[in-house]
Amino acid sequence: MGENFEKNCSMFMQIELKTNLFLFSERYKNKKPKHSPLRPPNAFILYRKHIYDELKQKPDFEFRKLHTSEISKMAGEKWHSESEE
């Protein structure tokens, strides 16, 4: 009796977990229409793009070797060192 009980509990827990994951994924799906307008970029995204464009203009700087995360870190450091203007 103990083995059947453990198998049934294990099977029930697996079914419950799958059900909960399905319900969670259905609840938090993106509910925007497919062709909704894009969000406008925030100030940091625009600043980062400016930094990226500046790096591309430098002939001696090989920005292609940098990962986007490294460029973002550089932009973040410059962003924090800027004045409030």
Tab-separated table of C-alpha atoms in Angstrom:
chain	number	residue	atom	x	y	z
A	1	MET	CA	0.000	0.000	0.000
A	2	GLY	CA	2.840	2.410	0.795
A	3	GLU	CA	4.439	2.065	-2.647
A	4	ASN	CA	1.189	2.761	-4.492
A	5	PHE	CA	0.513	5.744	-2.264
A	6	GLU	CA	3.985	7.179	-2.975
A	7	LYS	CA	3.584	6.622	-6.739
A	8	ASN	CA	0.154	8.245	-6.711
A	9	CYS	CA	1.421	11.218	-4.686
A	10	SER	CA	4.389	11.629	-7.010
A	11	MET	CA	2.175	11.452	-10.096
A	12	PHE	CA	-0.328	13.883	-8.567
A	13	MET	CA	2.448	16.345	-7.718
A	14	GLN	CA	3.797	16.182	-11.290
A	15	ILE	CA	0.340	16.799	-12.750
A	16	GLU	CA	-0.281	19.653	-10.324
A	17	LEU	CA	3.081	21.238	-11.152
A	18	LYS	CA	2.423	21.043	-14.903
A	19	THR	CA	-1.051	22.487	-14.417
A	20	ASN	CA	0.270	25.355	-12.300
A	21	LEU	CA	2.998	26.125	-14.839
A	22	PHE	CA	0.436	26.141	-17.650
A	23	LEU	CA	-1.913	28.438	-15.736
A	24	PHE	CA	0.975	30.746	-14.832
A	25	SER	CA	2.154	30.978	-18.429
A	26	GLU	CA	-1.374	31.614	-19.710
A	27	ARG	CA	-1.980	34.334	-17.138
A	28	TYR	CA	1.176	36.273	-17.905
A	29	LYS	CA	1.244	35.984	-21.672
A	30	ASN	CA	1.771	39.195	-23.549
A	31	LYS	CA	-1.759	40.439	-24.167
A	32	LYS	CA	-0.831	43.276	-26.506
A	33	PRO	CA	-2.201	43.157	-30.019
A	34	LYS	CA	0.331	41.938	-32.563
A	35	HIS	CA	0.617	45.247	-34.366
A	36	SER	CA	0.542	47.592	-31.403
A	37	PRO	CA	2.967	50.537	-31.552
A	38	LEU	CA	6.384	50.096	-29.969
A	39	ARG	CA	7.227	51.814	-26.720
A	40	PRO	CA	9.369	54.904	-27.240
A	41	PRO	CA	12.989	54.551	-26.094
A	42	ASN	CA	13.806	55.967	-22.679
A	43	ALA	CA	16.549	58.513	-22.012
A	44	PHE	CA	19.239	55.934	-21.245
A	45	ILE	CA	18.536	53.948	-24.415
A	46	LEU	CA	18.905	57.124	-26.466
A	47	TYR	CA	22.109	57.992	-24.563
A	48	ARG	CA	23.514	54.498	-25.132
A	49	LYS	CA	22.750	54.746	-28.846
A	50	HIS	CA	24.620	58.056	-28.945
A	51	ILE	CA	27.639	56.450	-27.222
A	52	TYR	CA	27.501	53.511	-29.634
A	53	ASP	CA	27.402	55.847	-32.640
A	54	GLU	CA	30.405	57.762	-31.245
A	55	LEU	CA	32.363	54.517	-30.857
A	56	LYS	CA	31.592	53.530	-34.434
A	57	GLN	CA	33.012	56.846	-35.679
A	58	LYS	CA	36.433	56.323	-34.064
A	59	PRO	CA	38.773	54.800	-36.669
A	60	ASP	CA	41.267	53.355	-34.177
A	61	PHE	CA	38.665	51.865	-31.834
A	62	GLU	CA	37.534	48.358	-32.708
A	63	PHE	CA	34.050	48.422	-31.260
A	64	ARG	CA	33.140	45.227	-33.118
A	65	LYS	CA	35.137	43.238	-30.568
A	66	LEU	CA	33.017	44.613	-27.734
A	67	HIS	CA	29.888	42.856	-26.597
A	68	THR	CA	26.759	44.941	-26.290
A	69	SER	CA	26.866	44.394	-22.531
A	70	GLU	CA	30.321	46.007	-22.390
A	71	ILE	CA	29.089	48.974	-24.406
A	72	SER	CA	26.126	49.277	-22.043
A	73	LYS	CA	28.474	49.221	-19.033
A	74	MET	CA	30.587	51.970	-20.583
A	75	ALA	CA	27.477	54.011	-21.305
A	76	GLY	CA	26.202	53.426	-17.758
A	77	GLU	CA	29.450	54.662	-16.243
A	78	LYS	CA	29.388	57.766	-18.431
A	79	TRP	CA	25.685	58.244	-17.660
A	80	HIS	CA	26.359	58.291	-13.900
A	81	SER	CA	29.306	60.667	-14.267
A	82	GLU	CA	27.254	63.199	-16.275
A	83	SER	CA	25.823	66.283	-14.623
A	84	GLU	CA	22.064	66.635	-14.072
A	85	GLU	CA	21.645	68.987	-17.066
